[in-house]
XYZ file of C-alpha atoms in Angstrom:
681
model
C 118.042 161.880 67.304
C 119.869 159.277 69.129
C 123.582 158.056 68.823
C 125.443 155.591 70.364
C 128.736 157.664 71.516
C 131.547 157.387 74.450
C 131.422 159.889 77.207
C 134.225 161.864 75.364
C 132.384 162.335 72.243
C 129.502 163.418 74.097
C 131.712 166.145 75.414
C 132.915 166.750 71.829
C 129.264 166.787 70.426
C 128.053 168.971 73.411
C 130.654 171.632 72.835
C 130.026 171.742 69.290
C 125.939 171.928 69.713
C 126.743 174.528 72.590
C 128.857 176.631 69.597
C 131.915 176.933 71.683
C 133.780 179.711 69.768
C 137.254 179.000 71.151
C 138.544 175.351 72.284
C 142.230 175.433 73.677
C 143.726 172.095 74.173
C 146.383 169.820 75.324
C 146.075 165.864 75.315
C 146.077 163.691 78.275
C 144.783 160.479 79.081
C 141.965 159.773 79.336
C 140.469 163.031 77.871
C 142.543 163.136 74.460
C 139.637 161.911 72.497
C 137.843 165.023 73.400
C 139.903 167.251 71.764
C 140.608 164.833 68.994
C 137.049 164.911 67.908
C 136.593 168.856 68.407
C 139.641 169.444 66.144
C 138.098 167.222 63.352
C 134.811 169.303 63.598
C 136.618 172.384 63.106
C 139.102 171.157 60.317
C 136.025 169.789 58.400
C 134.274 173.143 58.998
C 131.189 171.560 61.100
C 132.153 173.671 64.115
C 132.794 177.491 63.818
C 135.355 177.740 66.214
C 139.287 178.521 66.714
C 141.051 175.527 67.959
C 144.416 176.363 69.511
C 146.692 173.648 70.120
C 148.784 174.569 73.095
C 151.713 173.433 74.846
C 150.562 172.461 78.277
C 147.139 172.452 80.151
C 148.392 175.762 82.025
C 148.440 177.275 78.946
C 145.006 175.735 77.616
C 143.138 177.400 80.440
C 145.185 180.757 80.021
C 144.342 180.701 76.535
C 140.234 179.896 77.144
C 140.534 182.636 79.767
C 141.912 185.091 77.295
C 139.039 184.349 74.662
C 136.321 184.393 77.563
C 137.852 187.831 78.429
C 137.444 188.951 74.969
C 133.560 187.709 74.778
C 133.745 184.587 73.276
C 132.122 181.235 74.445
C 135.377 179.375 75.491
C 135.696 175.541 76.437
C 138.751 173.272 77.243
C 139.243 169.714 78.775
C 141.418 168.110 80.993
C 142.245 165.416 83.364
C 144.192 164.551 86.597
C 147.952 165.805 86.484
C 146.536 168.208 83.916
C 144.084 169.832 85.877
C 146.642 169.878 88.770
C 148.752 172.008 86.282
C 146.037 174.121 85.568
C 145.477 174.967 89.268
C 146.979 178.645 89.004
C 144.801 179.680 86.240
C 141.550 178.032 87.903
C 141.753 181.046 90.622
C 142.560 183.349 87.882
C 139.479 182.166 85.801
C 136.983 182.379 88.633
C 138.380 185.522 90.368
C 138.175 187.251 86.781
C 134.504 186.087 86.362
C 135.036 184.511 83.203
C 132.575 181.737 82.315
C 134.536 179.028 80.827
C 133.530 175.720 80.671
C 135.778 172.643 81.516
C 135.204 169.015 81.050
C 137.274 167.026 83.437
C 137.499 163.383 83.043
C 138.106 162.168 86.438
C 141.303 160.140 86.996
C 143.278 159.145 89.662
C 146.330 161.523 90.760
C 149.971 160.180 90.783
C 152.071 158.750 91.951
C 151.973 155.917 91.486
C 150.657 156.221 87.969
C 146.919 155.166 87.151
C 144.505 156.072 84.238
C 141.744 155.196 86.226
C 138.936 157.043 87.992
C 138.926 158.901 91.198
C 137.667 162.251 92.355
C 140.513 163.673 94.005
C 141.772 165.515 91.007
C 138.293 167.713 90.690
C 137.819 168.016 94.227
C 141.391 169.120 94.714
C 139.852 172.224 93.168
C 137.024 172.680 94.980
C 137.908 175.999 96.500
C 139.055 177.509 93.711
C 135.451 179.211 92.952
C 134.137 176.881 90.008
C 130.882 175.431 89.785
C 131.037 171.639 89.687
C 128.634 168.917 88.294
C 129.150 165.212 88.550
C 127.614 163.427 85.891
C 126.128 159.671 86.037
C 125.674 159.054 82.148
C 126.709 159.914 78.794
C 123.258 161.633 78.474
C 124.011 163.524 81.557
C 127.505 164.664 80.391
C 125.885 165.952 76.893
C 123.130 167.816 78.822
C 125.527 169.138 81.610
C 127.845 170.891 79.345
C 124.859 172.822 77.500
C 123.354 173.697 80.590
C 126.818 174.738 82.302
C 127.390 177.287 79.649
C 123.962 178.637 80.362
C 124.358 178.756 84.054
C 128.120 180.299 83.794
C 127.111 183.039 81.400
C 124.443 184.242 83.563
C 126.248 184.298 86.770
C 129.602 185.024 85.224
C 131.256 182.071 87.423
C 133.037 179.238 85.458
C 132.008 175.430 85.223
C 133.527 172.102 85.392
C 131.613 169.334 84.170
C 133.085 165.984 85.880
C 132.892 162.361 84.430
C 134.291 159.367 85.252
C 137.455 157.944 82.981
C 136.628 154.747 81.219
C 133.241 153.884 83.034
C 131.873 156.790 80.829
C 134.824 158.209 78.914
C 135.615 155.249 76.942
C 132.023 153.568 77.476
C 129.517 154.000 74.541
C 125.924 154.516 75.564
C 122.906 155.750 73.801
C 122.478 159.718 73.756
C 119.573 161.704 72.620
C 121.023 164.706 70.560
C 118.988 167.707 70.955
C 118.003 169.741 67.897
C 120.145 172.266 67.079
C 117.442 175.198 66.796
C 116.406 174.050 70.054
C 119.802 174.614 71.607
C 120.119 177.824 69.974
C 117.018 178.766 71.453
C 117.639 177.716 74.878
C 121.506 178.931 74.729
C 121.585 182.131 72.793
C 125.026 183.430 72.153
C 127.393 184.935 74.607
C 127.440 188.721 75.167
C 129.435 189.577 78.093
C 129.134 192.988 79.503
C 132.599 193.386 80.974
C 135.086 192.096 78.064
C 138.389 193.341 76.459
C 137.009 195.844 73.801
C 139.092 198.329 71.829
C 136.244 200.457 71.725
C 135.519 200.691 75.356
C 138.805 200.111 76.984
C 139.455 198.591 80.695
C 142.021 196.881 82.772
C 141.335 193.589 84.100
C 143.166 191.837 87.191
C 145.201 194.806 88.235
C 146.859 195.286 91.667
C 143.734 195.643 94.440
C 144.016 196.799 98.028
C 142.619 194.644 100.895
C 139.148 196.510 100.813
C 138.321 196.068 96.895
C 140.042 192.542 97.181
C 137.526 191.396 99.701
C 134.476 193.047 98.394
C 135.239 190.999 94.879
C 135.605 187.893 96.802
C 132.101 188.625 98.440
C 130.658 189.253 94.854
C 131.964 185.789 93.832
C 130.556 183.921 96.705
C 126.985 185.679 96.199
C 127.442 184.647 92.469
C 127.227 181.307 93.742
C 124.486 181.728 95.910
C 122.728 183.341 92.954
C 123.797 179.958 90.771
C 121.384 177.829 92.654
C 118.195 179.629 91.668
C 119.621 180.049 88.263
C 120.401 176.203 88.048
C 116.925 175.248 88.892
C 115.357 177.957 86.354
C 117.636 176.350 83.708
C 116.733 172.801 84.465
C 113.053 173.556 84.350
C 113.644 175.160 80.993
C 115.697 172.311 79.730
C 113.161 169.790 80.870
C 110.290 171.684 79.238
C 112.319 172.041 75.642
C 113.930 168.639 75.737
C 112.189 166.537 78.163
C 114.992 165.441 80.477
C 114.560 166.201 84.147
C 117.541 167.425 86.105
C 118.343 168.656 89.755
C 121.353 169.782 91.728
C 120.400 166.598 93.688
C 118.521 163.783 92.454
C 116.631 161.294 94.843
C 115.942 157.800 94.084
C 113.042 156.150 96.274
C 114.351 158.130 98.949
C 110.851 159.557 100.221
C 110.168 156.245 102.363
C 113.646 155.209 102.822
C 114.905 154.532 106.259
C 118.757 154.525 105.408
C 119.933 156.745 102.582
C 122.980 156.331 100.217
C 124.711 159.690 99.109
C 126.526 158.936 95.825
C 128.007 161.118 92.839
C 129.123 160.124 89.377
C 128.702 156.740 87.703
C 128.268 154.972 91.297
C 124.689 156.780 91.053
C 123.358 154.400 88.448
C 124.999 151.177 90.727
C 123.322 152.964 93.775
C 119.633 152.598 91.773
C 120.451 148.827 91.491
C 121.362 148.387 95.031
C 118.105 150.109 96.239
C 116.075 147.867 94.096
C 117.888 144.662 95.181
C 117.597 145.891 98.831
C 113.864 146.433 98.650
C 113.450 142.929 97.123
C 115.080 141.967 100.584
C 112.781 144.179 102.607
C 115.556 146.522 103.402
C 114.121 150.056 102.999
C 117.093 151.750 101.458
C 117.093 154.800 99.317
C 119.603 157.023 97.458
C 120.289 160.487 96.250
C 122.858 161.354 93.731
C 124.317 165.063 94.273
C 124.957 166.141 90.771
C 126.057 169.834 91.518
C 128.662 169.814 94.287
C 129.678 173.563 94.020
C 127.569 175.485 94.991
C 126.941 172.780 97.499
C 123.043 172.168 97.658
C 122.785 172.342 101.540
C 118.931 172.900 102.067
C 118.257 170.059 99.497
C 120.420 167.762 101.265
C 119.052 168.485 104.656
C 115.579 167.722 103.302
C 116.219 164.525 101.859
C 118.006 163.403 104.624
C 115.537 164.583 107.303
C 114.059 161.789 109.495
C 116.437 159.005 108.203
C 117.551 156.499 110.684
C 120.992 156.780 109.004
C 122.936 158.185 106.005
C 125.740 156.676 104.319
C 127.948 158.560 102.123
C 129.731 156.926 99.490
C 133.104 158.678 98.620
C 135.364 157.924 95.598
C 137.926 160.524 97.012
C 139.611 161.120 100.581
C 140.806 164.341 102.337
C 144.187 162.929 103.699
C 144.397 163.381 107.468
C 140.513 164.216 107.359
C 137.632 162.117 105.770
C 135.689 161.654 102.631
C 135.037 165.192 100.972
C 131.517 164.493 100.058
C 131.103 163.308 103.494
C 132.299 166.037 105.207
C 129.901 168.431 103.398
C 126.902 166.251 103.830
C 127.437 166.143 107.832
C 128.045 169.722 107.808
C 124.589 170.455 106.115
C 122.614 168.124 108.116
C 124.074 168.733 111.612
C 121.589 170.840 113.178
C 118.529 168.788 112.029
C 116.252 167.854 114.858
C 115.945 164.677 115.732
C 119.567 164.007 114.766
C 120.689 161.897 111.920
C 123.723 159.521 112.188
C 126.010 160.193 108.935
C 128.523 157.772 108.379
C 131.827 157.818 106.067
C 132.410 155.054 103.569
C 135.629 155.213 101.150
C 135.499 152.661 97.950
C 136.329 152.427 94.394
C 139.439 154.668 94.566
C 141.724 154.336 91.655
C 138.828 152.677 89.575
C 138.242 149.962 91.888
C 134.728 148.410 91.100
C 131.470 149.467 93.005
C 128.967 146.734 93.003
C 125.540 146.737 93.901
C 126.241 144.459 96.640
C 128.904 146.554 98.152
C 126.486 149.406 98.223
C 123.542 147.144 99.881
C 126.086 146.244 102.277
C 127.249 149.775 103.118
C 123.608 150.366 103.782
C 123.188 147.798 106.069
C 126.306 148.549 108.310
C 125.000 152.368 108.418
C 121.697 150.987 109.772
C 123.430 148.971 112.257
C 125.800 152.057 112.833
C 128.631 149.894 111.811
C 131.619 152.263 110.755
C 135.316 152.284 111.587
C 136.036 155.482 113.425
C 136.252 158.103 111.405
C 135.719 156.381 108.110
C 135.269 152.980 106.812
C 137.393 152.086 104.017
C 135.853 149.430 101.408
C 132.831 147.809 100.974
C 132.125 144.184 100.299
C 134.582 143.814 97.731
C 137.473 145.312 99.993
C 136.410 142.956 102.662
C 136.727 139.960 100.664
C 139.941 140.932 99.089
C 141.992 138.036 97.705
C 143.728 136.306 100.824
C 147.517 137.208 100.510
C 148.530 133.328 101.405
C 149.616 131.185 97.993
C 148.912 127.573 98.377
C 149.458 127.101 94.816
C 152.945 127.351 93.931
C 154.863 128.852 90.761
C 156.006 126.217 88.248
C 152.529 124.572 87.904
C 152.212 122.632 84.195
C 148.875 124.762 83.268
C 148.469 126.336 79.871
C 149.026 130.016 79.508
C 145.433 131.753 80.632
C 144.423 128.242 82.350
C 140.946 129.085 84.167
C 141.496 125.951 86.145
C 144.696 127.119 87.847
C 143.149 130.258 88.678
C 140.148 128.480 90.179
C 142.466 126.174 92.398
C 144.431 129.029 93.438
C 141.399 130.927 94.690
C 140.072 128.146 96.447
C 142.825 127.338 98.347
C 143.403 130.941 99.420
C 139.603 130.592 100.768
C 140.132 127.470 102.320
C 143.815 127.629 103.836
C 146.374 125.171 104.597
C 144.237 122.881 106.706
C 142.802 121.158 103.539
C 143.071 117.829 102.027
C 142.451 117.399 98.036
C 141.430 114.203 96.145
C 141.737 114.911 92.476
C 140.636 112.325 89.677
C 142.222 111.971 86.057
C 141.655 115.515 84.532
C 143.961 118.514 83.627
C 144.630 118.825 87.390
C 146.459 115.469 87.061
C 149.083 117.277 85.028
C 148.962 120.660 86.207
C 149.959 119.555 89.846
C 153.174 118.412 88.321
C 155.512 115.266 87.904
C 156.483 112.954 90.604
C 158.099 113.680 93.232
C 156.968 117.342 92.907
C 153.321 119.187 93.428
C 152.141 122.583 93.056
C 149.737 122.510 95.893
C 150.815 123.140 99.513
C 148.072 120.831 100.897
C 147.739 116.900 101.097
C 146.735 115.593 97.606
C 145.601 111.925 96.730
C 145.383 111.443 93.034
C 142.444 108.975 92.298
C 140.723 107.019 89.147
C 138.432 108.854 87.053
C 135.145 108.114 88.668
C 135.943 108.124 92.259
C 136.511 111.762 93.299
C 133.299 111.706 95.604
C 133.665 108.406 97.054
C 137.474 108.693 97.424
C 136.718 112.094 99.190
C 134.483 110.312 101.472
C 136.791 107.877 102.670
C 139.528 110.113 103.297
C 137.317 112.444 105.537
C 136.079 109.466 107.342
C 139.495 108.149 107.797
C 140.722 111.740 109.024
C 138.032 111.858 111.350
C 138.922 108.676 113.040
C 142.559 109.879 113.784
C 141.852 112.891 115.320
C 142.143 115.397 111.984
C 138.278 115.618 111.437
C 138.787 119.469 111.287
C 140.361 119.370 107.982
C 138.616 120.527 104.969
C 137.933 117.739 102.552
C 137.776 118.750 99.003
C 136.954 116.560 95.878
C 138.432 118.222 92.800
C 137.471 117.283 89.410
C 136.650 118.368 85.736
C 133.524 118.720 83.827
C 134.071 115.267 82.614
C 134.729 113.530 85.502
C 131.714 115.197 87.224
C 128.827 115.419 85.068
C 129.797 112.242 83.118
C 131.526 109.500 84.694
C 131.755 110.844 87.904
C 128.301 111.495 88.518
C 127.123 108.122 90.260
C 129.571 108.873 93.021
C 128.732 112.308 93.484
C 125.149 111.418 93.674
C 125.714 109.003 96.368
C 127.729 111.169 98.444
C 125.436 113.764 98.164
C 122.325 111.250 99.189
C 124.533 110.321 102.114
C 125.246 114.005 102.811
C 129.002 113.309 103.463
C 130.926 116.096 104.776
C 132.928 117.046 101.866
C 133.419 120.026 99.180
C 132.678 118.753 96.038
C 134.381 121.397 93.309
C 133.853 121.022 89.371
C 136.129 123.115 87.634
C 134.331 123.405 84.404
C 135.947 124.287 81.152
C 133.233 122.366 79.211
C 134.771 119.863 77.474
C 137.552 116.862 78.083
C 140.525 119.209 77.730
C 143.005 116.854 79.074
C 142.985 114.360 76.407
C 142.455 116.688 73.663
C 139.093 118.909 73.485
C 136.272 116.197 73.492
C 132.379 116.815 73.958
C 131.454 116.279 77.543
C 127.545 116.361 78.887
C 128.699 119.967 80.350
C 129.997 121.013 76.856
C 127.498 123.937 75.687
C 125.165 124.094 72.825
C 126.521 125.266 69.255
C 130.227 124.289 70.591
C 132.644 122.661 68.352
C 134.945 119.839 69.815
C 137.131 117.014 68.145
C 134.157 115.033 68.476
C 131.554 117.409 67.571
C 132.812 119.024 64.481
C 130.724 121.258 62.383
C 128.223 120.735 61.273
C 127.468 118.095 63.875
C 128.544 120.450 66.830
C 126.680 119.953 69.928
C 122.869 120.467 69.642
C 121.485 119.870 72.986
C 122.269 122.242 75.989
C 124.617 121.301 78.900
C 123.926 119.197 81.788
C 122.835 121.465 84.536
C 124.614 119.421 87.391
C 124.129 122.255 89.853
C 120.563 122.018 89.842
C 120.624 118.077 89.758
C 122.677 118.538 92.996
C 119.976 120.928 94.414
C 117.564 118.270 94.025
C 119.478 115.951 96.251
C 118.579 118.499 98.934
C 122.164 118.918 100.270
C 122.905 122.202 102.571
C 124.687 124.439 99.852
C 125.058 124.564 96.128
C 127.012 127.404 94.347
C 128.519 128.772 90.945
C 131.409 130.700 90.410
C 133.739 132.292 87.780
C 137.069 132.756 87.525
C 136.580 136.280 86.397
C 134.657 137.069 89.763
C 137.441 135.921 92.582
C 135.614 137.624 95.272
C 132.402 136.283 94.792
C 133.979 132.733 94.598
C 135.933 133.531 97.467
C 133.142 134.539 99.835
C 131.140 131.453 98.601
C 134.114 128.800 99.694
C 134.520 130.295 102.891
C 130.751 130.159 103.364
C 130.933 126.327 102.319
C 133.730 125.739 104.656
C 131.577 126.904 107.580
C 128.734 124.466 106.539
C 128.541 120.643 107.629
C 127.363 117.939 104.969
C 127.820 117.847 101.135
C 128.610 121.138 99.636
C 128.487 121.183 95.534
C 130.286 124.178 93.833
C 131.067 124.881 90.136
C 133.478 127.463 88.559
C 133.469 128.268 85.063
C 137.007 127.758 84.194
C 137.911 129.585 80.583
C 140.528 127.333 78.574
C 142.356 129.097 75.699
C 142.970 125.869 73.792
C 139.644 124.126 73.945
C 137.745 127.459 73.623
C 140.128 128.909 70.919
C 140.890 131.963 72.423
C 144.164 134.041 73.049
C 145.513 133.207 76.380
C 145.297 137.007 77.148
C 141.846 137.287 77.207
C 140.983 134.295 78.970
C 139.512 136.253 82.124
C 137.664 138.810 80.002
C 135.760 136.034 78.157
C 135.011 134.495 81.448
C 133.482 137.642 82.401
C 131.266 138.109 79.671
C 129.650 134.919 80.250
C 128.232 136.454 83.501
C 127.457 139.782 81.617
C 125.682 138.072 79.053
C 123.830 135.744 81.668
C 124.852 132.600 79.812
C 126.696 131.636 83.097
C 124.664 132.926 86.338
C 126.393 133.529 89.509
C 124.080 132.144 92.269
C 123.939 129.837 95.667
C 121.322 127.614 96.972
C 121.459 127.498 100.842
C 118.981 124.931 102.175
C 116.838 125.431 99.260
C 116.908 129.332 99.500
C 118.005 130.666 95.720
C 119.966 133.735 95.556
C 121.548 135.394 92.242
C 124.821 136.824 93.768
C 125.534 138.846 90.573
C 122.727 140.624 88.944
C 123.086 142.033 85.612
C 121.981 145.658 85.346
C 122.539 145.880 81.488
C 122.057 143.645 78.642
C 124.911 142.212 77.138
C 124.028 140.136 74.026
C 125.045 136.605 73.795
C 126.910 137.250 70.334
C 129.518 139.333 72.051
C 130.407 136.286 74.097
C 130.203 133.629 71.197
C 131.854 135.524 68.644
C 135.263 135.771 70.805
C 135.687 132.126 70.621
C 136.880 129.972 67.893
C 134.690 127.184 69.125
C 131.617 128.917 68.325
C 132.778 130.638 64.877
C 130.562 128.321 62.694
C 127.399 129.276 63.982
C 124.696 130.940 62.238
C 122.635 133.887 62.849
C 119.586 131.595 63.614
C 121.766 129.436 65.979
C 122.850 132.725 67.779
C 119.260 133.528 68.100
C 118.211 130.298 69.560
C 121.009 130.423 72.231
C 120.006 133.914 73.110
C 116.338 132.716 73.612
C 117.553 129.819 75.838
C 119.711 132.128 77.888
C 116.728 134.610 78.259
C 114.596 131.600 79.240
C 116.956 130.371 81.997
C 117.549 133.794 83.462
C 113.678 134.092 83.717
C 113.535 130.642 85.593
C 116.307 131.834 87.942
C 115.005 135.235 88.909
C 111.567 133.388 89.665
C 113.588 131.104 91.992
C 115.327 133.638 93.579
C 112.313 135.661 94.068
C 113.377 138.768 92.174
C 112.271 140.621 89.197
C 113.313 139.883 85.801
C 114.900 142.983 84.323
C 114.668 141.456 80.504
C 111.035 139.994 80.817
C 110.106 142.144 77.939
C 112.605 140.415 75.746
C 111.028 136.879 76.339
């Protein structure tokens, strides 16, 4: 049976399916939903367990240890500062050999306060004697909880199942729920041999001399070694019963890879996409997910890394004063390989920062070239293209709240720098700039007539060249009306002459400055004041970017205000190219799109996630999609957030979806990549 559940609720259901008997709980963001759902299971009689509402995380683990010592199957969940508060009891649990299972929702430790993901909270506990699993998906979460109970109860070592906050904890995914009868067959009731029993009394945890203390720790280490074989057996049994295959490490296209990415947690999914993208480019990249961190799978890691040109370990954590934590473990494991395999440390994604497939491809390429700051490279492409600090758009401009056009100008000037000149025809930016004698941009700006942005820019560039200032980057900045409609003749002429200008169309998809009238860039189905329902726009928007490609100019690119790094990278590239460069950025408009100002960027982001707006570039005729979509998001999610589409029928939304699918397929073919949604066409 499949259900769509969040990662948190996958944990809740897993504890129920595993028949946990005692759950001790204290709330902490982003873990709270786990124990809330368990408390409801218990209250509704769906789960035969005792739910203990304790006063702190320290007490939560103490209570779970007590329950386990009494012979019950015990569970708790926590995150970040809560796990740190448990630290004393973490040692107590493992040294007492209590097979408790904890779900830890990875969250960055403060200060400063953060609720986003990072692995330092769980990895700070790596020496407390616990088994640690790192999950890639919500399915992985549910299955790992069940497997963890079985492994822990066989070797008498507690287990921590780790999942990324928000990327998994609050994200819904389809999860296959195993039949309870099969789980009961796989995971029989816990029967501890050494438990608190009034009929067979023993003392636990009493004062011990050096000799026995040493032996007890040796026994715990041996239990970790035994756990490796037990895990392999459990994985095989689980696959046989439930059809899902797991391992302590999970390679992806690693056998023939020259460079290997080593990842953990949710970036493992992104790494698979990175490998596919790299292979499309002819770069033999592979990846391996380390699912079980303790006991560390040394021999498995050694074998998968053998013979590679380079290994890049991507850590969402850092051991301050040293290096990435997974990196040090991997380097140690493969140190004695012959011939030696170079291994490099890359830190990225701290505090929930996004890790993209492009980042990981670039990390792989950097490792191949032996490019790594000593001892560790912080970043990835997203880090390297961080938005420049310099502000060339001032405060006090006259844009509406949430204006995408203002963001677009801000990012563009950050990328171009102060040695830039602008010409702007009649459009929103004629007003946003401010009233004479003020201006909200710190570069020269010449306001011009509606239809003349490209021709005016051509003249200014020529004049600057003749007076010895030809190194100035000349930008024509226009809205979609002044570009796709009245301005296209001058634009076409400038492109045909290959004038040395950058033409930027900030596309808010209507004549917004004059009150939201239809332009030829208005999308199909949209309301405007001149296309009121049922006479809303019936034809797709004019594809000016493709018209400009047909002019054989050196560079064409699209952007989106929700992806500033992508845009800034493209603007910087355009700056270095001679000739006509055409760039078109989707600029959300709260009044014209009928959306709240505070979700302006969110809606713009959905345009890319649904593939209604494709981020790509065309350099000398070569197409490249710069933001691939790994997961299908229906266009309905984008359309229903905007009042301008509220009148659409189900049939019209289906038609728009079909148009989007066809356009994505066309762009994939032009870019020479596989269409991940081809089966939907």
